[in-house]
GROMACS .gro file of C-alpha atoms in nm:
model
  207
    1UNK     CA    1  -0.001  -0.019   0.002
    2UNK     CA    2   0.275   0.205   0.091
    3UNK     CA    3   0.449   0.158  -0.230
    4UNK     CA    4   0.141   0.245  -0.433
    5UNK     CA    5   0.117   0.573  -0.248
    6UNK     CA    6   0.472   0.647  -0.324
    7UNK     CA    7   0.424   0.589  -0.700
    8UNK     CA    8   0.115   0.802  -0.704
    9UNK     CA    9   0.316   1.094  -0.510
   10UNK     CA   10   0.589   1.058  -0.782
   11UNK     CA   11   0.351   1.079  -1.067
   12UNK     CA   12   0.203   1.395  -0.924
   13UNK     CA   13   0.525   1.559  -0.883
   14UNK     CA   14   0.644   1.455  -1.226
   15UNK     CA   15   0.290   1.618  -1.396
   16UNK     CA   16   0.357   1.941  -1.174
   17UNK     CA   17   0.704   1.942  -1.284
   18UNK     CA   18   0.591   1.917  -1.646
   19UNK     CA   19   0.311   2.194  -1.583
   20UNK     CA   20   0.550   2.427  -1.457
   21UNK     CA   21   0.833   2.390  -1.681
   22UNK     CA   22   0.726   2.196  -1.990
   23UNK     CA   23   0.397   2.285  -2.081
   24UNK     CA   24   0.407   2.667  -2.224
   25UNK     CA   25   0.077   2.754  -2.387
   26UNK     CA   26   0.053   2.941  -2.699
   27UNK     CA   27  -0.217   3.123  -2.576
   28UNK     CA   28  -0.030   3.273  -2.270
   29UNK     CA   29   0.240   3.417  -2.533
   30UNK     CA   30   0.221   3.775  -2.579
   31UNK     CA   31   0.264   3.902  -2.960
   32UNK     CA   32   0.546   4.138  -2.902
   33UNK     CA   33   0.754   4.095  -3.229
   34UNK     CA   34   0.683   4.261  -3.578
   35UNK     CA   35   0.719   3.967  -3.859
   36UNK     CA   36   0.708   3.998  -4.222
   37UNK     CA   37   0.819   3.772  -4.511
   38UNK     CA   38   0.896   3.857  -4.887
   39UNK     CA   39   0.607   3.629  -5.017
   40UNK     CA   40   0.304   3.808  -5.144
   41UNK     CA   41  -0.054   3.666  -5.061
   42UNK     CA   42  -0.108   3.361  -5.264
   43UNK     CA   43   0.231   3.324  -5.408
   44UNK     CA   44   0.382   3.020  -5.501
   45UNK     CA   45   0.733   2.922  -5.438
   46UNK     CA   46   0.951   2.605  -5.525
   47UNK     CA   47   1.119   2.419  -5.260
   48UNK     CA   48   1.489   2.391  -5.332
   49UNK     CA   49   1.484   2.686  -5.569
   50UNK     CA   50   1.343   2.991  -5.424
   51UNK     CA   51   1.435   3.196  -5.101
   52UNK     CA   52   1.199   3.365  -4.865
   53UNK     CA   53   1.340   3.700  -4.674
   54UNK     CA   54   1.212   3.714  -4.331
   55UNK     CA   55   1.238   4.050  -4.102
   56UNK     CA   56   1.162   4.085  -3.747
   57UNK     CA   57   1.196   4.362  -3.450
   58UNK     CA   58   1.039   4.418  -3.130
   59UNK     CA   59   0.708   4.595  -3.156
   60UNK     CA   60   0.802   4.981  -3.057
   61UNK     CA   61   0.475   5.045  -2.895
   62UNK     CA   62   0.565   4.793  -2.597
   63UNK     CA   63   0.681   4.937  -2.280
   64UNK     CA   64   1.064   4.951  -2.226
   65UNK     CA   65   1.211   4.629  -2.077
   66UNK     CA   66   0.951   4.368  -2.231
   67UNK     CA   67   1.214   4.195  -2.417
   68UNK     CA   68   1.467   4.178  -2.102
   69UNK     CA   69   1.418   3.785  -2.089
   70UNK     CA   70   1.481   3.756  -2.477
   71UNK     CA   71   1.800   3.568  -2.568
   72UNK     CA   72   1.718   3.413  -2.897
   73UNK     CA   73   1.495   3.451  -3.186
   74UNK     CA   74   1.379   3.122  -3.366
   75UNK     CA   75   1.228   3.171  -3.700
   76UNK     CA   76   0.996   2.875  -3.821
   77UNK     CA   77   0.790   2.763  -4.109
   78UNK     CA   78   0.426   2.721  -4.031
   79UNK     CA   79   0.131   2.515  -4.190
   80UNK     CA   80  -0.200   2.736  -4.238
   81UNK     CA   81  -0.520   2.603  -4.142
   82UNK     CA   82  -0.617   2.486  -4.502
   83UNK     CA   83  -0.303   2.230  -4.511
   84UNK     CA   84  -0.372   2.094  -4.150
   85UNK     CA   85  -0.730   1.957  -4.242
   86UNK     CA   86  -0.757   1.599  -4.211
   87UNK     CA   87  -0.386   1.579  -4.122
   88UNK     CA   88  -0.345   1.491  -3.738
   89UNK     CA   89   0.044   1.530  -3.785
   90UNK     CA   90   0.016   1.899  -3.860
   91UNK     CA   91  -0.245   1.969  -3.580
   92UNK     CA   92  -0.241   2.292  -3.391
   93UNK     CA   93  -0.223   2.229  -2.995
   94UNK     CA   94  -0.239   2.512  -2.729
   95UNK     CA   95   0.042   2.325  -2.544
   96UNK     CA   96   0.353   2.417  -2.765
   97UNK     CA   97   0.537   2.080  -2.674
   98UNK     CA   98   0.262   1.908  -2.844
   99UNK     CA   99   0.199   2.168  -3.128
  100UNK     CA  100   0.285   2.050  -3.497
  101UNK     CA  101   0.180   2.381  -3.659
  102UNK     CA  102   0.556   2.502  -3.720
  103UNK     CA  103   0.754   2.201  -3.763
  104UNK     CA  104   1.014   2.361  -3.999
  105UNK     CA  105   1.284   2.569  -3.856
  106UNK     CA  106   1.443   2.820  -4.073
  107UNK     CA  107   1.714   2.961  -3.844
  108UNK     CA  108   1.770   3.054  -3.460
  109UNK     CA  109   1.957   3.383  -3.395
  110UNK     CA  110   2.082   3.574  -3.079
  111UNK     CA  111   1.875   3.837  -2.990
  112UNK     CA  112   2.039   4.171  -2.970
  113UNK     CA  113   1.841   4.405  -2.721
  114UNK     CA  114   2.054   4.706  -2.795
  115UNK     CA  115   1.966   4.687  -3.148
  116UNK     CA  116   1.589   4.788  -3.205
  117UNK     CA  117   1.602   4.789  -3.584
  118UNK     CA  118   1.480   4.555  -3.831
  119UNK     CA  119   1.668   4.235  -3.861
  120UNK     CA  120   1.632   4.014  -4.173
  121UNK     CA  121   1.748   3.650  -4.285
  122UNK     CA  122   1.716   3.520  -4.613
  123UNK     CA  123   1.659   3.147  -4.636
  124UNK     CA  124   1.676   2.894  -4.927
  125UNK     CA  125   1.345   2.671  -4.903
  126UNK     CA  126   1.489   2.320  -4.821
  127UNK     CA  127   1.413   2.066  -5.083
  128UNK     CA  128   1.239   1.833  -4.824
  129UNK     CA  129   0.970   2.085  -4.742
  130UNK     CA  130   0.636   1.934  -4.815
  131UNK     CA  131   0.381   2.083  -5.047
  132UNK     CA  132   0.140   2.297  -4.839
  133UNK     CA  133   0.021   2.659  -4.772
  134UNK     CA  134   0.227   2.853  -4.514
  135UNK     CA  135   0.311   3.159  -4.296
  136UNK     CA  136   0.597   3.248  -4.092
  137UNK     CA  137   0.625   3.242  -3.697
  138UNK     CA  138   0.900   3.413  -3.473
  139UNK     CA  139   0.959   3.291  -3.131
  140UNK     CA  140   1.127   3.468  -2.873
  141UNK     CA  141   1.328   3.251  -2.649
  142UNK     CA  142   1.470   3.321  -2.280
  143UNK     CA  143   1.785   3.147  -2.129
  144UNK     CA  144   1.607   2.827  -2.078
  145UNK     CA  145   1.498   2.816  -2.473
  146UNK     CA  146   1.152   2.833  -2.331
  147UNK     CA  147   0.904   3.069  -2.552
  148UNK     CA  148   0.827   3.405  -2.405
  149UNK     CA  149   0.688   3.589  -2.672
  150UNK     CA  150   0.617   3.547  -3.073
  151UNK     CA  151   0.531   3.731  -3.381
  152UNK     CA  152   0.391   3.599  -3.716
  153UNK     CA  153   0.336   3.718  -4.052
  154UNK     CA  154  -0.061   3.629  -4.046
  155UNK     CA  155  -0.319   3.743  -3.844
  156UNK     CA  156  -0.456   3.548  -3.538
  157UNK     CA  157  -0.680   3.345  -3.733
  158UNK     CA  158  -0.413   3.268  -4.002
  159UNK     CA  159  -0.580   3.381  -4.291
  160UNK     CA  160  -0.380   3.649  -4.428
  161UNK     CA  161  -0.020   3.664  -4.602
  162UNK     CA  162  -0.035   3.280  -4.664
  163UNK     CA  163   0.212   3.150  -4.969
  164UNK     CA  164   0.236   2.840  -5.107
  165UNK     CA  165   0.524   2.603  -5.140
  166UNK     CA  166   0.547   2.339  -5.426
  167UNK     CA  167   0.774   2.029  -5.369
  168UNK     CA  168   0.981   1.943  -5.640
  169UNK     CA  169   0.966   1.636  -5.854
  170UNK     CA  170   1.296   1.479  -5.777
  171UNK     CA  171   1.340   1.480  -6.151
  172UNK     CA  172   1.570   1.697  -6.350
  173UNK     CA  173   1.434   1.801  -6.685
  174UNK     CA  174   1.752   1.678  -6.875
  175UNK     CA  175   1.694   1.321  -6.703
  176UNK     CA  176   1.361   1.317  -6.861
  177UNK     CA  177   1.470   1.429  -7.209
  178UNK     CA  178   1.769   1.171  -7.189
  179UNK     CA  179   1.510   0.905  -7.096
  180UNK     CA  180   1.278   0.997  -7.394
  181UNK     CA  181   1.582   0.991  -7.626
  182UNK     CA  182   1.695   0.643  -7.487
  183UNK     CA  183   1.338   0.484  -7.511
  184UNK     CA  184   1.324   0.608  -7.867
  185UNK     CA  185   1.677   0.509  -7.986
  186UNK     CA  186   1.572   0.135  -7.809
  187UNK     CA  187   1.269   0.152  -8.032
  188UNK     CA  188   1.466   0.221  -8.362
  189UNK     CA  189   1.717  -0.015  -8.289
  190UNK     CA  190   1.477  -0.301  -8.238
  191UNK     CA  191   1.306  -0.211  -8.562
  192UNK     CA  192   1.651  -0.219  -8.724
  193UNK     CA  193   1.739  -0.550  -8.602
  194UNK     CA  194   1.397  -0.699  -8.682
  195UNK     CA  195   1.452  -0.565  -9.043
  196UNK     CA  196   1.839  -0.716  -9.061
  197UNK     CA  197   1.700  -1.055  -8.926
  198UNK     CA  198   1.396  -1.046  -9.180
  199UNK     CA  199   1.672  -0.970  -9.479
  200UNK     CA  200   1.882  -1.269  -9.356
  201UNK     CA  201   1.575  -1.515  -9.361
  202UNK     CA  202   1.465  -1.405  -9.715
  203UNK     CA  203   1.825  -1.427  -9.848
  204UNK     CA  204   1.879  -1.783  -9.665
  205UNK     CA  205   1.530  -1.891  -9.854
  206UNK     CA  206   1.626  -1.782 -10.177
  207UNK     CA  207   1.954  -1.992 -10.197
   0.00000   0.00000   0.00000
């Protein structure tokens, strides 16, 4: 009996620790960063080919000291709601530890509190980024790498400033051309050898 109580108490303490340190709610974060991205609404980009330029800065209307705990800015590529439908592996969760909205890291940069101007980063879209509709979000992290603020390129309902990324097929145009030429050569060669064999057969019968 005592052992069971010890197990229950241990589980309770683990859950309490997780609540205190691991379960940060997105709804608890303040939108403190102004974030923009180069793609226009509805623009289509190609993975492995096109670039995205992201800019971010602390909102100037906020009181001094808002960013006192900021140590890192992490930029992430996030799925828009239209690309989350019927896809549980992209589901949005308020608990950031379980949230699957922003699965693709763009970059993490040290936060410079003395520089209040716009920062920017140009990112070549990685080849393995899935085809979907996206927006960009920036998280401000503290010294424990916990999220303490955010900003994003879209509105709260994630309906504006969305862009599409099309995945590459994995085949180059020159490979397709070579494949077609090889196939055509194979067909021509087949007919040529068939013609030669037929003539040999006629010559043999005439003898």
